[in-house]
Coordinates of C-alpha atoms and ligand atoms in Angstrom, one line a residue:
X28 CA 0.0 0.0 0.0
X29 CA 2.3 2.8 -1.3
X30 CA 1.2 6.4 0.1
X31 CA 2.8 9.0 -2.8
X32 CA 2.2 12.1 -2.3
X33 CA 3.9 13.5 -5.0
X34 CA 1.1 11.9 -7.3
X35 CA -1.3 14.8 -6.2
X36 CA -1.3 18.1 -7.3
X37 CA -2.6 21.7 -5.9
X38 CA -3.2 24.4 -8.5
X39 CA -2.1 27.8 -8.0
X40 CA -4.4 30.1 -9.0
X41 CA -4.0 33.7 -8.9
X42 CA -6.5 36.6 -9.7
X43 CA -6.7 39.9 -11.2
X44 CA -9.1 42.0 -13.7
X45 CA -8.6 43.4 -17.4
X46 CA -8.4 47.0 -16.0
X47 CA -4.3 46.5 -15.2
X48 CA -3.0 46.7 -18.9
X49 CA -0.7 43.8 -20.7
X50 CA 2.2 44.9 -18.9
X51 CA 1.1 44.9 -15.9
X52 CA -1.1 41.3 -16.1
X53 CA 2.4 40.2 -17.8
X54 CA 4.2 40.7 -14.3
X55 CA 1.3 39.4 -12.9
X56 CA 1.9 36.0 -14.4
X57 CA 5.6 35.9 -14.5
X58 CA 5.1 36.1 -10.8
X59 CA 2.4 33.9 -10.3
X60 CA 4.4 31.3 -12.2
X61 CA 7.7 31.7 -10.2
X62 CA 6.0 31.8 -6.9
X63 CA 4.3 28.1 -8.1
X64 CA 7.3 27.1 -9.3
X65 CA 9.4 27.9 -5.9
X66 CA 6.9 26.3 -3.7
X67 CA 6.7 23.1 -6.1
X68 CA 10.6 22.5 -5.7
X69 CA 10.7 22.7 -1.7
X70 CA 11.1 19.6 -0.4
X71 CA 8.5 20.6 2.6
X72 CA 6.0 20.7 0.2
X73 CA 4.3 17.1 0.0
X74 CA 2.9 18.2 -3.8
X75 CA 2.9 19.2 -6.9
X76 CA 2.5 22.6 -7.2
X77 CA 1.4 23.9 -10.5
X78 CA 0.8 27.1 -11.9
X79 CA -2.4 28.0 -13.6
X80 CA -2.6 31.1 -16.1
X81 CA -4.2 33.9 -14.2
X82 CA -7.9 35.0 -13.9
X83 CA -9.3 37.6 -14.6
X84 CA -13.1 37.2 -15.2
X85 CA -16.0 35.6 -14.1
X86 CA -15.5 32.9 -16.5
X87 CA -12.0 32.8 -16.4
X88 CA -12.4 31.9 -12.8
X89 CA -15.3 29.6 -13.4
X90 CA -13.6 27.5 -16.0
X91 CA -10.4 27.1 -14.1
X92 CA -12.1 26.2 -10.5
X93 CA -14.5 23.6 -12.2
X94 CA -11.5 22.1 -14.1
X95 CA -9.8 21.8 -10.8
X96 CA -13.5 19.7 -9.6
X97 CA -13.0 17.5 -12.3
X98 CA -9.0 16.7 -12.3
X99 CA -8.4 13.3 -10.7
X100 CA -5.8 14.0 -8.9
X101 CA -6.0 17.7 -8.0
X102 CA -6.5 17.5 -4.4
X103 CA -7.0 21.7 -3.6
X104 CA -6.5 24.9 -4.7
X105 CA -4.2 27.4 -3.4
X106 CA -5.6 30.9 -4.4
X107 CA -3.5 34.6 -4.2
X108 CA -4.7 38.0 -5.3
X109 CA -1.4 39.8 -6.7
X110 CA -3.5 42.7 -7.9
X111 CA -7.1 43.8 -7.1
X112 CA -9.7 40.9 -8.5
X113 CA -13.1 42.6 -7.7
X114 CA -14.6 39.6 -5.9
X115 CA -18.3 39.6 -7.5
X116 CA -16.2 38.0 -10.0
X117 CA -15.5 35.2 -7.6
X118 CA -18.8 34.1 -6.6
X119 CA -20.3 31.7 -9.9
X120 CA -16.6 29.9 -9.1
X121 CA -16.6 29.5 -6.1
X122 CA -20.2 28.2 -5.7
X123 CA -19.4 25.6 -7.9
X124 CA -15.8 24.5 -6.4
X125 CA -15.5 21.0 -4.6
X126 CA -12.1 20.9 -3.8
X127 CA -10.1 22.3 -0.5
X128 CA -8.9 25.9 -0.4
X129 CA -6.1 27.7 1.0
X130 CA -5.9 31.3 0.5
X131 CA -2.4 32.4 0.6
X132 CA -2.2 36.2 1.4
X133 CA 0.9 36.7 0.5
X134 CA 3.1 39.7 -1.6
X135 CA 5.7 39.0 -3.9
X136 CA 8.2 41.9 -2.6
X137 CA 8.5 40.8 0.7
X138 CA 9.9 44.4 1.8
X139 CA 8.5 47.9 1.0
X140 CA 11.5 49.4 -1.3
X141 CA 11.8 52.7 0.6
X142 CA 13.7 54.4 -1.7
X143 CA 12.5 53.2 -4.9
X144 CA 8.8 52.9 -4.4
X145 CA 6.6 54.6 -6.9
X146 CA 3.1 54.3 -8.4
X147 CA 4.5 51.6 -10.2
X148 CA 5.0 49.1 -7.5
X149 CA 1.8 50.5 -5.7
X150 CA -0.6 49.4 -8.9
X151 CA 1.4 45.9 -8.9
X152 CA 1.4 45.1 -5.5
X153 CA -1.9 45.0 -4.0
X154 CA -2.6 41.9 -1.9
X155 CA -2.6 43.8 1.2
X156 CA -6.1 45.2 -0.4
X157 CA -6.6 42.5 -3.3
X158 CA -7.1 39.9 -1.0
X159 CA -9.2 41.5 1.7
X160 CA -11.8 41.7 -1.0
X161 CA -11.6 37.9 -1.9
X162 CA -11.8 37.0 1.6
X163 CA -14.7 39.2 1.9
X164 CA -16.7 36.9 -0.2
X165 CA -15.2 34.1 1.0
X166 CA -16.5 34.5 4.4
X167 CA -19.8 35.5 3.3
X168 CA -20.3 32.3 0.8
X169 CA -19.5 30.3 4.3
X170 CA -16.5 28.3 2.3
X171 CA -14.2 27.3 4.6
X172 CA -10.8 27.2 4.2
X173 CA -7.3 28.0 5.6
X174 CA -5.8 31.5 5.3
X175 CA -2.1 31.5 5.6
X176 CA -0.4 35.1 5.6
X177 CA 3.0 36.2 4.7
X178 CA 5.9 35.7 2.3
X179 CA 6.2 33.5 0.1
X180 CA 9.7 31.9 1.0
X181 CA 9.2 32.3 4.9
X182 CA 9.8 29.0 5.9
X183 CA 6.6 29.3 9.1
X184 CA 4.5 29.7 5.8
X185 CA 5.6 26.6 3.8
X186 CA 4.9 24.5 7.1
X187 CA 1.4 25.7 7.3
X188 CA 0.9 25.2 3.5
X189 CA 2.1 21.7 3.9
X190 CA 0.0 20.8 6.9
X191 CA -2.9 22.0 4.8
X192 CA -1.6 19.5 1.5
X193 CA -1.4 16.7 3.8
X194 CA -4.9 17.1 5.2
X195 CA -6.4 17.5 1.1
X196 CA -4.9 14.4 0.3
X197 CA -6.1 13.1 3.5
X198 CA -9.4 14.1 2.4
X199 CA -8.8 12.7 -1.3
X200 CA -7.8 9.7 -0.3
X201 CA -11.3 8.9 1.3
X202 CA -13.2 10.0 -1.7
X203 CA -14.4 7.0 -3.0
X204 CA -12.5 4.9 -0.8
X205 CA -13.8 1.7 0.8
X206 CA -13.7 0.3 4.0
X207 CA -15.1 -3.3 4.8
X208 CA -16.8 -4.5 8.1
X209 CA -16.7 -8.4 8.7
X210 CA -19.8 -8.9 10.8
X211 CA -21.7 -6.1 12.3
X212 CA -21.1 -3.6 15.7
X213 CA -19.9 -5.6 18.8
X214 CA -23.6 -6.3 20.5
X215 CA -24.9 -2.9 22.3
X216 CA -21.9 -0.9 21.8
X217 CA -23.1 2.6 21.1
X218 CA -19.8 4.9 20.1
X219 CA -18.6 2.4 17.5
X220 CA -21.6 2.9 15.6
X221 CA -23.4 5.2 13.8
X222 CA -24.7 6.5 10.7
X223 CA -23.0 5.0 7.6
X224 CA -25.5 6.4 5.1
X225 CA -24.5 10.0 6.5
X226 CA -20.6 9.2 6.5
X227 CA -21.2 8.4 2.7
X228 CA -22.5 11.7 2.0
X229 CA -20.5 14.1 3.6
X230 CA -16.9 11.9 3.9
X231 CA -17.1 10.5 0.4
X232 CA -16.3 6.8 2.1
X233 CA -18.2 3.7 1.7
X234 CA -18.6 1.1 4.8
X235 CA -19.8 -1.9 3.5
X236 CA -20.4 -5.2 5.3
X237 CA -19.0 -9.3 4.7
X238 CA -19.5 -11.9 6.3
X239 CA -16.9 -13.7 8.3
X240 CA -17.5 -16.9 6.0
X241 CA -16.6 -15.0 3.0
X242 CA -13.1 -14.1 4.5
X243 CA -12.8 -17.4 6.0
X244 CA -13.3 -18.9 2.7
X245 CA -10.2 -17.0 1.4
X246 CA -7.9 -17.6 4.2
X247 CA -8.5 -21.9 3.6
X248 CA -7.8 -21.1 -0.3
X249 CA -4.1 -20.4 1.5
X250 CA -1.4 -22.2 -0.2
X251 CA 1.9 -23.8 1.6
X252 CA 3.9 -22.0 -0.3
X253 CA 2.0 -18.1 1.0
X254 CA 2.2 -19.6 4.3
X255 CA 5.6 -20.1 4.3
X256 CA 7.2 -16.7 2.7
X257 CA 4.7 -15.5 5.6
X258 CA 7.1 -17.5 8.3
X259 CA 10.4 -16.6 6.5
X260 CA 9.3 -13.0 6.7
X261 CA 8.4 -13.4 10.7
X262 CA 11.7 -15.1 11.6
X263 CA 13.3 -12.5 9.2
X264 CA 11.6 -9.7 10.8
X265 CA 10.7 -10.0 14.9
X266 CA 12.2 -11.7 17.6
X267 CA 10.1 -15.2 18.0
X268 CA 9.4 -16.1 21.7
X269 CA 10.8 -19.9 22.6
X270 CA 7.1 -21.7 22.0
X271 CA 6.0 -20.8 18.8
X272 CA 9.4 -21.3 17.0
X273 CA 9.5 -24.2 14.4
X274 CA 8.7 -27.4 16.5
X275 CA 8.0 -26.1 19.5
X276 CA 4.1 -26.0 21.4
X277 CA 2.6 -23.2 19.6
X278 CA 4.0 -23.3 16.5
X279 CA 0.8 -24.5 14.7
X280 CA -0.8 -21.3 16.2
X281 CA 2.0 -19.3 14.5
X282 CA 1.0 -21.0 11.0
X283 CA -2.8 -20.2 11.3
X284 CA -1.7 -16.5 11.9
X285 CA 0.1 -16.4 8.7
X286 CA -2.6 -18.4 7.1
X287 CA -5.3 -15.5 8.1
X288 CA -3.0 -12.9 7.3
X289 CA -2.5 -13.9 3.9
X290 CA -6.0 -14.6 3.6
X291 CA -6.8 -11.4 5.2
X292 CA -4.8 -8.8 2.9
X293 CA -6.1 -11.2 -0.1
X294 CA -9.6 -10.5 0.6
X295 CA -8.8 -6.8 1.0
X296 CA -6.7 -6.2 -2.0
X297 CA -8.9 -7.5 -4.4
X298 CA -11.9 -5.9 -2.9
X299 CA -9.3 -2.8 -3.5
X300 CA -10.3 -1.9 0.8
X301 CA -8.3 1.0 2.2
X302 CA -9.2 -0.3 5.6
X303 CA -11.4 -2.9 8.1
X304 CA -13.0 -3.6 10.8
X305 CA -13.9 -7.1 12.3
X306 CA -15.7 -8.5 16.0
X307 CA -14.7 -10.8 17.9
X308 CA -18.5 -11.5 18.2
X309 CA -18.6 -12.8 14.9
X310 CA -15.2 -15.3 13.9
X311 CA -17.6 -18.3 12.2
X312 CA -15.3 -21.0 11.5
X313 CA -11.8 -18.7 11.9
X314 CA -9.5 -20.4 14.4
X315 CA -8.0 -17.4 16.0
X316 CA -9.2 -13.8 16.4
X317 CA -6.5 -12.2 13.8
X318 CA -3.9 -10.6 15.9
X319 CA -0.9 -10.5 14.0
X320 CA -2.1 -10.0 10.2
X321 CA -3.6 -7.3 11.8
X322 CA -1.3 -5.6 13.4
X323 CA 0.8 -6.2 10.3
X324 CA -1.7 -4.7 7.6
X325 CA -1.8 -1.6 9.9
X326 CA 1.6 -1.2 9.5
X327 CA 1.1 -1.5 6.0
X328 CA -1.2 1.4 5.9
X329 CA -4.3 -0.1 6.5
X330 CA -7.3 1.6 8.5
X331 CA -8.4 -0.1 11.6
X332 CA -10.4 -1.1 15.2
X333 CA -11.9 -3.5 16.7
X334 CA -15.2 -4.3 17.5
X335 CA -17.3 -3.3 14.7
X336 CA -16.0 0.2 14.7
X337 CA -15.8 2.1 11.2
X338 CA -15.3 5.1 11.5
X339 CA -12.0 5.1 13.5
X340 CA -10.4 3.3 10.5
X341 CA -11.2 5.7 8.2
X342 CA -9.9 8.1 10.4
X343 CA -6.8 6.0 10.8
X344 CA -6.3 5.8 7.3
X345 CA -6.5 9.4 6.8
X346 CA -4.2 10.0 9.3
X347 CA -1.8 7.7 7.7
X348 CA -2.4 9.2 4.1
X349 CA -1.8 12.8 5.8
X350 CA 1.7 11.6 7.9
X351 CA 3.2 9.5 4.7
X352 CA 7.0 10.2 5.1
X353 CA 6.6 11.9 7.9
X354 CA 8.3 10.6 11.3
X355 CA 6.7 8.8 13.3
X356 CA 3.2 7.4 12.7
X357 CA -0.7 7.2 13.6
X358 CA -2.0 4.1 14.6
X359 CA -5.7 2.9 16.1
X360 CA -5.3 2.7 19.9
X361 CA -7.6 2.3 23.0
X362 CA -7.3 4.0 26.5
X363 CA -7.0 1.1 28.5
X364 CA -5.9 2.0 32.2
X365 CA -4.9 4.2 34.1
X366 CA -1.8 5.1 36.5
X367 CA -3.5 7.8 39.3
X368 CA -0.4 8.4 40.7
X369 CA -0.9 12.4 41.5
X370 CA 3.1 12.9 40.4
X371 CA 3.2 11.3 37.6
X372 CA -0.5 10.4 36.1
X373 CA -0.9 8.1 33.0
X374 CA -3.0 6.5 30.2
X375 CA -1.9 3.1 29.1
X376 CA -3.1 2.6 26.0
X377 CA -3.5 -0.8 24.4
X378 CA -6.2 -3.3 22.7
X379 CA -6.8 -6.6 22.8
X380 CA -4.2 -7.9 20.4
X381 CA -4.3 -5.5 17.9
X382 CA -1.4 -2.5 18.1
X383 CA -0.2 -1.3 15.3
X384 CA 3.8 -2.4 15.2
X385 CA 4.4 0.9 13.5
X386 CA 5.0 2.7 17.2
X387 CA 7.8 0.0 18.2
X388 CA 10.5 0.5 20.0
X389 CA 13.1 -2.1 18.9
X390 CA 12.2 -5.3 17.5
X391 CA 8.3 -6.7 18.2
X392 CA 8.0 -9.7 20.0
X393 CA 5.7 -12.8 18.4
X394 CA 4.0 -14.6 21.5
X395 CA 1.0 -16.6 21.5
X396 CA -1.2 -16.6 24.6
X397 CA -4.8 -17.3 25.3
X398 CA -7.5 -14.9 25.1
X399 CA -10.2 -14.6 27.4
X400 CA -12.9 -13.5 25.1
X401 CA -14.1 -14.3 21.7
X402 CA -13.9 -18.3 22.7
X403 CA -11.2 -19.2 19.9
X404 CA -7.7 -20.5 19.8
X405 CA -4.8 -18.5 21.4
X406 CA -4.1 -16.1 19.0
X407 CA -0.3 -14.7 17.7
X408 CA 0.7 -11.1 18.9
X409 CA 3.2 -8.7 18.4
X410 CA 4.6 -7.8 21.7
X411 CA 6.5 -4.3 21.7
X412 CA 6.8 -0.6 23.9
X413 CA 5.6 2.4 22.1
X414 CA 7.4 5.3 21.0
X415 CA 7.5 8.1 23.9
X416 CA 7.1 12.0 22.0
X417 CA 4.8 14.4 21.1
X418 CA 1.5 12.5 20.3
X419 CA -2.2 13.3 20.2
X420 CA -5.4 11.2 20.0
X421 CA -8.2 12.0 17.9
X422 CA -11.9 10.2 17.8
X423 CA -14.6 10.9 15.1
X424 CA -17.7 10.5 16.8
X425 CA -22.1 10.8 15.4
X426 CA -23.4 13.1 17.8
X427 CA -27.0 12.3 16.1
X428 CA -27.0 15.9 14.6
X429 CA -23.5 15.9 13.2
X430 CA -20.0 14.4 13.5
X431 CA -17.4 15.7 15.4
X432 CA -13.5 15.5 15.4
X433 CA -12.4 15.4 18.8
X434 CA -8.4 16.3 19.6
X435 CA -6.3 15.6 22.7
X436 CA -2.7 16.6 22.6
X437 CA -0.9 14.4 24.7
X438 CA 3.0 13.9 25.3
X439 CA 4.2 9.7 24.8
X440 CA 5.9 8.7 27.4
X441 CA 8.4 6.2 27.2
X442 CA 7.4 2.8 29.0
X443 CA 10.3 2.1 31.6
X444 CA 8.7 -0.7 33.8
X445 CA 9.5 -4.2 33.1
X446 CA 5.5 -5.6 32.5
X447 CA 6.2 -9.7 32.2
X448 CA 2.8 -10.7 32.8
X449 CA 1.0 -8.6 29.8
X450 CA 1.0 -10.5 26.8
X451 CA -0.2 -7.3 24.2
X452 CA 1.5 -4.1 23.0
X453 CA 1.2 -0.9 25.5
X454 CA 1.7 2.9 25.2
X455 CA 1.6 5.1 27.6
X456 CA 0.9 8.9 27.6
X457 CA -0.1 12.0 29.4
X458 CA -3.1 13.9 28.5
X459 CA -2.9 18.0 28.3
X460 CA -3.9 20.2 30.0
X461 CA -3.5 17.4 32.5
X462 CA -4.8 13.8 33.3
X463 CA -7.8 15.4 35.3
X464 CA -9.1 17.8 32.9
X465 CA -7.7 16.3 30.0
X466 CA -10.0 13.3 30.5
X467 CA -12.9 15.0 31.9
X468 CA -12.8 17.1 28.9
X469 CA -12.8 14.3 26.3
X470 CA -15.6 12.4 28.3
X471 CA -17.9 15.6 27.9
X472 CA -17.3 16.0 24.6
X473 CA -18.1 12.9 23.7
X474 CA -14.8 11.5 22.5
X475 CA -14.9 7.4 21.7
X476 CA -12.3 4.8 24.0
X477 CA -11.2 4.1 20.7
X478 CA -8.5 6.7 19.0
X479 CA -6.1 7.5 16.1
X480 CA -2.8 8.1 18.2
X481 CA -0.6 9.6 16.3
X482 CA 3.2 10.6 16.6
X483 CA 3.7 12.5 13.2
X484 CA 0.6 14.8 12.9
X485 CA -0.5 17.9 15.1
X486 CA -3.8 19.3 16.2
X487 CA -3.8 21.4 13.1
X488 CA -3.8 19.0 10.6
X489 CA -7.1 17.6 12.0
X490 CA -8.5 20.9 12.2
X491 CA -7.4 21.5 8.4
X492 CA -9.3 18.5 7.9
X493 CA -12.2 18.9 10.1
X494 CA -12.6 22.2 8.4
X495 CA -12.7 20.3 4.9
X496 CA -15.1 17.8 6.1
X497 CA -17.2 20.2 7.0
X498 CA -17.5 18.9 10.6
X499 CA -17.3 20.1 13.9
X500 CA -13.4 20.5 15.4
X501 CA -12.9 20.2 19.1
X502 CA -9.7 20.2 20.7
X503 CA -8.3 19.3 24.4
X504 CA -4.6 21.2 24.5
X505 CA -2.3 22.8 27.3
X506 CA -5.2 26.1 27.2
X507 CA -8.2 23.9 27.8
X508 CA -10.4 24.3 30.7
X509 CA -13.5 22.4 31.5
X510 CA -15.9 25.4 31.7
X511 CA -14.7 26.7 28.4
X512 CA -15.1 23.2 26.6
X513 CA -18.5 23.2 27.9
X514 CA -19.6 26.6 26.8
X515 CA -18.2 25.7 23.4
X516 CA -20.0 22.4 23.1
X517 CA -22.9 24.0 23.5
X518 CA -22.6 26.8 21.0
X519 CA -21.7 24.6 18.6
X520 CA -24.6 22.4 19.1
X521 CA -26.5 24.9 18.1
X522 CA -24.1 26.0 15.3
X523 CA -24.7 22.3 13.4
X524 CA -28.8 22.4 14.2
X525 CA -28.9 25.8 12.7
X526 CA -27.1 24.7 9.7
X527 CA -29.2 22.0 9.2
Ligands
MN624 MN1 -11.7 -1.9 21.4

């Protein structure tokens, strides 16, 4: 599952009016072009950059923003007004545009020539004025979008623009994408569900669901030979404990995870899935509850959870798609328990088997053990620590009216103690502001126990993409404080019902 961002494309387009001249509209382009050009060769930007000829009409602008609707793989456009572009102009455009937009309000002189400043430079250089009035009508067409201001080569405004290209391809990557649930929502389990018919129509994703037999049929058309290159890639690749190495107790366990695995990303590459969820509820004629195959495909770049839940693997996917290259990584997690000690309080975060080996420290562990629930054979496990660093968790949850992206920043800690009695993956992490109100807040805002925890993105690239979903954007950082979160909940509850 290669991520390439440098498959995708943002257009630059940049406005004016007839009223400049040919010279003028000349300099106009020339810059336009070279701006495009300089933010399409810095390695921050994820990208393609590419310049568009400049607009200067109402149908200028129309034809180029609904060529930009129907591009495959333009993800956004990136919009600039050099010159004055009366904004009325804007408006039949702008209706019509589907894509993300960032409004860069920029100037190509970055300093005021003192001495040399004439009438000249005044009638060139407008976008202190020029894009005032585009973001006039902007704001009252209720498009949202991100406005980034200053010069062009200031480093502080190539990192916001490529926060803002990773959460478009984020968002492109879920149009049309597919995500396949075997069996239904764990029994009574009210966050993990939702409304799938909704998701469709605002995120673009379809949830569709298969039975268990289905994939269990696949994983018994395993051959020896898949099974195998599985094993060699195992020995090759983690640390095997003493019972489930060739010969030894559980070794037969070992084989029926590889058989499931390659059964597993079978079934989802040629349904052409971008991500899964499964039950434990629901494992008709599967041996084990898969553990390692999926912890693997995560890796891989799969969406995931447990237990019936959908929409936190498309959330983890999109995550992924928006972190490709990026250090670190975003993986599904659960808050599991907690450490109340007043110094030094913490979240370990875990799941039942399945943690994504992506946040390893050091080589994972295979170890087969038995698992309480589900009533199947002891599964195979990656064992591992998770990386300690700047982190945060984010939940998509259907508050009936609307969906909402919920945010904690949180700082990974590094696991120190030795834990030889837990057989599964942990992390560990300290919520912001702090464990108290950190928790408290996410509980009143609704926030789900399962999470996209992720090491490589920050708040703002969810709100980038909260904004281009169209959804509601709460965060829990160091400036949160419970009365505040509740005043805002409740002013955006009303914000969503009056928009409906
Ligand atoms: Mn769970």
């Amino acid at each position: 599952m290669n991520i390439n961002l440098k498959e995708l494309e943002v257009w630059f387009v940049v406005g004016s009016q007839d009223l400049y001249g040919e010279e003028t509209l000349k300099q106009v382009a020339a810059h336009a072009e070279e701006i495009a050009h300089y933010l399409n060769t810095q390695t921050l930007i994820p990208v393609m950059v590419k310049y568009k000829p400049i607009v200067k009409n109402t149908d200028e602008i129309f034809a180029t923003l609904t060529a930009a609707n129907s591009t495959a793989n333009c993800i956004g456009i990136i919009t600039w007004m050099h010159t004055f572009s009366p904004a009325k102009m804007w408006i039949r455009g702008l209706k019509a545009l589907q894509k993300p937009l960032l409004h860069l309000h920029t100037q190509y002189n970055r300093d005021i020539p003192w001495s040399g400043i004439d009438m000249d430079f005044m009638n060139l250089n407008q976008s202190a004025h020029g894009d005032r009035e585009f973001g006039h009508i902007v704001s009252r067409l209720k498009i949202g979008r991100k406005v980034v201001t200053g010069h062009w080569q200031d480093t502080e405004v190539l990192e916001r623009i490529n926060v803002w290209c990773r959460a478009a391809a984020g968002w492109h990557d879920w149009q049309g994408a597919k995500f396949a649930r075997f069996g239904d929502n764990m029994r009574y389990v009210a966050v993990t569900d939702g409304d799938k018919v909704e998701a469709e129509t605002q995120f673009g994703f379809s949830v569709n669901t298969y039975a268990i037999g289905d994939l269990v049929e696949v994983i018994n058309a395993s051959t020896a030979d898949e099974i195998n290159a599985l094993l060699a890639e195992y020995e090759a690749n983690y640390e095997l404990a003493d019972n489930v190495k060739a010969g030894a107790e559980f070794h037969n366990n070992l084989i029926e995870a590889a058989k499931i695995e390659v059964g597993l990303r079978k079934f989802l590459k040629q349904g052409n899935f971008k991500g899964f969820t499964d039950t434990f509820e629901d494992l008709h004629g599967m041996v084990q509850l898969p553990g390692l195959a999926v912890q693997r495909l995560m890796a891989e770049g799969y969406g995931f959870a447990g237990e019936g839940d959908w929409k936190t693997p498309a959330l983890v996917r999109a995550c992924k798609v928006m972190g490709a290259g990026l250090v670190g990584t975003t993986a599904f997690m659960e808050d599991y328990t907690y450490h109340f000690d007043p110094q030094d309080a913490i979240v370990l975060g875990s799941h039942m088997l399945e943690v994504d080996p992506a946040l390893a420290v050091g080589k994972p562990r295979i170890e087969v053990h038995p698992l309480g629930i589900g009533g199947k054979a002891d599964p195979a496990r990656l064992v591992f620590n998770g990386q300690s660093g700047n982190a945060l968790n984010a939940s998509l949850v259907d508050m009936g009216t609307h969906f909402r992206l919920i945010v904690n920043k949180v700082l990974g800690v590094a696991v120190q103690a030795e834990l030889p009695n837990l057989p599964v993956a942990r992390v560990l992490w300290k919520p912001l502001p702090d464990m108290k109100t950190g928790c408290s807040a996410w509980i009143l805002a609704g926030g789900a126990h399962h999470t996209a925890y992720s090491l490589c993105l920050t708040p703002e690239y969810l709100q980038d993409f909260a904004r281009m979903a169209g959804i509601e954007y709460v965060l829990i950082d160091e400036d949160t404080t419970v009365g505040k979160l509740e005043d805002q909940l409740k002013w955006n509850e009303l914000y969503y019902l009056l928009g409906k």
